[in-house]
Short mmCIF file of C-alpha atoms in Angstrom, two decimals:
data_model
loop_
_atom_site.label_atom_id
_atom_site.label_comp_id
_atom_site.label_asym_id
_atom_site.label_seq_id
_atom_site.Cartn_x
_atom_site.Cartn_y
_atom_site.Cartn_z
CA MET M 1 16.43 -9.23 14.66
CA LYS M 2 13.36 -8.06 12.79
CA ILE M 3 10.94 -11.00 12.80
CA LEU M 4 7.68 -11.42 10.90
CA ILE M 5 5.06 -13.68 12.48
CA ALA M 6 2.29 -14.94 10.20
CA ASP M 7 -0.63 -16.87 11.64
CA ASP M 8 -4.39 -16.72 11.23
CA GLU M 9 -4.83 -17.27 14.98
CA SER M 10 -4.30 -14.02 16.87
CA PHE M 11 -3.46 -15.74 20.17
CA ILE M 12 -0.44 -17.45 18.53
CA ILE M 13 0.75 -14.12 17.16
CA ASP M 14 0.30 -12.52 20.60
CA LEU M 15 2.18 -15.36 22.33
CA LEU M 16 5.13 -15.28 19.94
CA GLU M 17 5.18 -11.49 19.76
CA ASP M 18 5.25 -11.14 23.55
CA TYR M 19 8.13 -13.59 23.86
CA LEU M 20 10.18 -12.21 20.96
CA THR M 21 9.68 -8.60 22.06
CA MET M 22 10.75 -9.53 25.59
CA GLU M 23 13.90 -11.05 24.05
CA GLY M 24 14.66 -7.72 22.33
CA HIS M 25 13.48 -8.43 18.78
CA THR M 26 11.35 -6.18 16.58
CA VAL M 27 8.16 -7.96 15.55
CA VAL M 28 5.75 -7.43 12.66
CA SER M 29 2.65 -9.59 12.20
CA ALA M 30 0.42 -10.81 9.36
CA PHE M 31 -2.85 -12.73 9.46
CA ASP M 32 -2.97 -14.30 5.97
CA ALA M 33 -0.75 -15.13 3.00
CA THR M 34 -1.48 -11.87 1.18
CA SER M 35 -0.53 -9.68 4.13
CA LEU M 36 2.48 -11.95 4.81
CA VAL M 37 3.97 -11.21 1.40
CA ALA M 38 3.10 -7.50 1.64
CA LYS M 39 4.59 -7.12 5.13
CA ALA M 40 7.72 -9.03 4.10
CA ALA M 41 8.19 -6.64 1.16
CA GLU M 42 7.59 -3.57 3.37
CA THR M 43 9.79 -4.55 6.30
CA THR M 44 12.45 -6.95 4.95
CA PRO M 45 12.49 -9.20 8.04
CA ASP M 46 15.51 -11.26 9.06
CA LEU M 47 13.30 -14.27 9.86
CA ILE M 48 9.69 -15.38 9.38
CA PHE M 49 7.70 -17.64 11.70
CA MET M 50 4.82 -18.78 9.48
CA ASP M 51 1.80 -20.97 10.17
CA ILE M 52 1.72 -23.28 7.19
CA ASN M 53 -1.94 -24.16 7.64
CA MET M 54 -3.27 -20.64 7.20
CA PRO M 55 -5.29 -19.69 4.10
CA GLY M 56 -3.18 -19.26 0.99
CA ILE M 57 -0.24 -21.32 2.23
CA ARG M 58 -1.61 -24.84 2.06
CA ASN M 59 -3.76 -26.32 -0.70
CA ASP M 60 -6.91 -28.23 0.15
CA ASP M 61 -6.84 -31.76 1.62
CA ARG M 62 -6.94 -33.39 -1.84
CA SER M 63 -3.61 -31.72 -2.68
CA PRO M 64 -1.86 -30.86 0.59
CA ALA M 65 1.36 -29.44 -0.87
CA ILE M 66 2.67 -26.50 1.10
CA GLN M 67 3.11 -23.32 -0.89
CA ILE M 68 5.94 -21.08 0.33
CA PRO M 69 5.34 -17.80 -1.53
CA PRO M 70 8.18 -17.17 -4.03
CA ALA M 71 8.56 -13.60 -2.71
CA LEU M 72 9.94 -15.10 0.53
CA LYS M 73 12.72 -17.12 -1.12
CA ASN M 74 15.55 -14.99 0.31
CA ILE M 75 14.21 -14.84 3.87
CA PRO M 76 14.63 -17.78 6.28
CA VAL M 77 11.21 -19.28 7.08
CA VAL M 78 10.32 -21.37 10.12
CA ALA M 79 7.10 -23.34 9.69
CA VAL M 80 4.91 -23.09 12.80
CA THR M 81 2.42 -25.94 12.98
CA GLY M 82 0.60 -28.47 15.10
CA ASN M 83 1.57 -31.25 12.66
CA GLU M 84 4.48 -33.58 13.17
CA VAL M 85 7.59 -32.92 11.10
CA ASN M 86 7.59 -36.23 9.20
CA LYS M 87 4.00 -35.64 8.06
CA LEU M 88 4.95 -32.16 6.88
CA ARG M 89 7.86 -33.50 4.85
CA GLU M 90 5.50 -36.04 3.24
CA MET M 91 3.14 -33.16 2.39
CA GLY M 92 5.90 -31.35 0.52
CA LEU M 93 7.56 -29.08 3.08
CA PRO M 94 11.06 -28.43 1.73
CA GLU M 95 13.97 -29.82 3.74
CA ASN M 96 15.51 -26.35 4.10
CA ILE M 97 12.52 -25.08 6.10
CA ASP M 98 12.85 -25.48 9.87
CA VAL M 99 9.79 -26.38 11.95
CA LEU M 100 8.50 -25.07 15.29
CA VAL M 101 5.74 -27.32 16.62
CA LYS M 102 2.69 -26.01 18.50
CA PRO M 103 2.29 -25.81 21.41
CA VAL M 104 5.40 -23.70 21.19
CA ASP M 105 8.46 -24.96 23.04
CA PHE M 106 10.39 -21.77 23.80
CA SER M 107 13.70 -23.59 24.19
CA ALA M 108 13.25 -24.88 20.61
CA MET M 109 12.39 -21.35 19.55
CA ASP M 110 15.55 -20.03 21.25
CA ALA M 111 17.64 -22.58 19.33
CA LEU M 112 16.13 -21.36 16.06
CA LEU M 113 16.78 -17.75 17.01
CA VAL M 114 20.43 -18.58 17.67
CA LYS M 115 20.65 -20.42 14.34
CA PHE M 116 19.30 -17.44 12.40
CA THR M 117 20.87 -14.56 14.31
CA PRO M 118 23.22 -12.74 11.95
CA LYS M 119 26.84 -13.23 12.91
CA ALA M 120 28.70 -10.01 13.74
#
């Protein structure tokens, strides 16, 4: 698959990119919401792993709703975060968005990859 990783922490991008590349996937990365949308438009990824606490994705603490950019509506998004899932749902993360919790559990990541791998 072609996978877009978006995170404002380069070590997370490097970690996920190394693993996904080793598993045979093509990886593109973005460091903020603006480059996320631009890279998604340029590359048309099959899946996006996106840090939902990076600038431009989450409003400030007074209004913590999570903003999934509308341009990504047709691409499956996995929220990558250090928060617990129930808290994210309370903050407005849509039910149709899967979550990968940091520190990354690679068996959980593998399950998500299987879920989103296009069927032949």
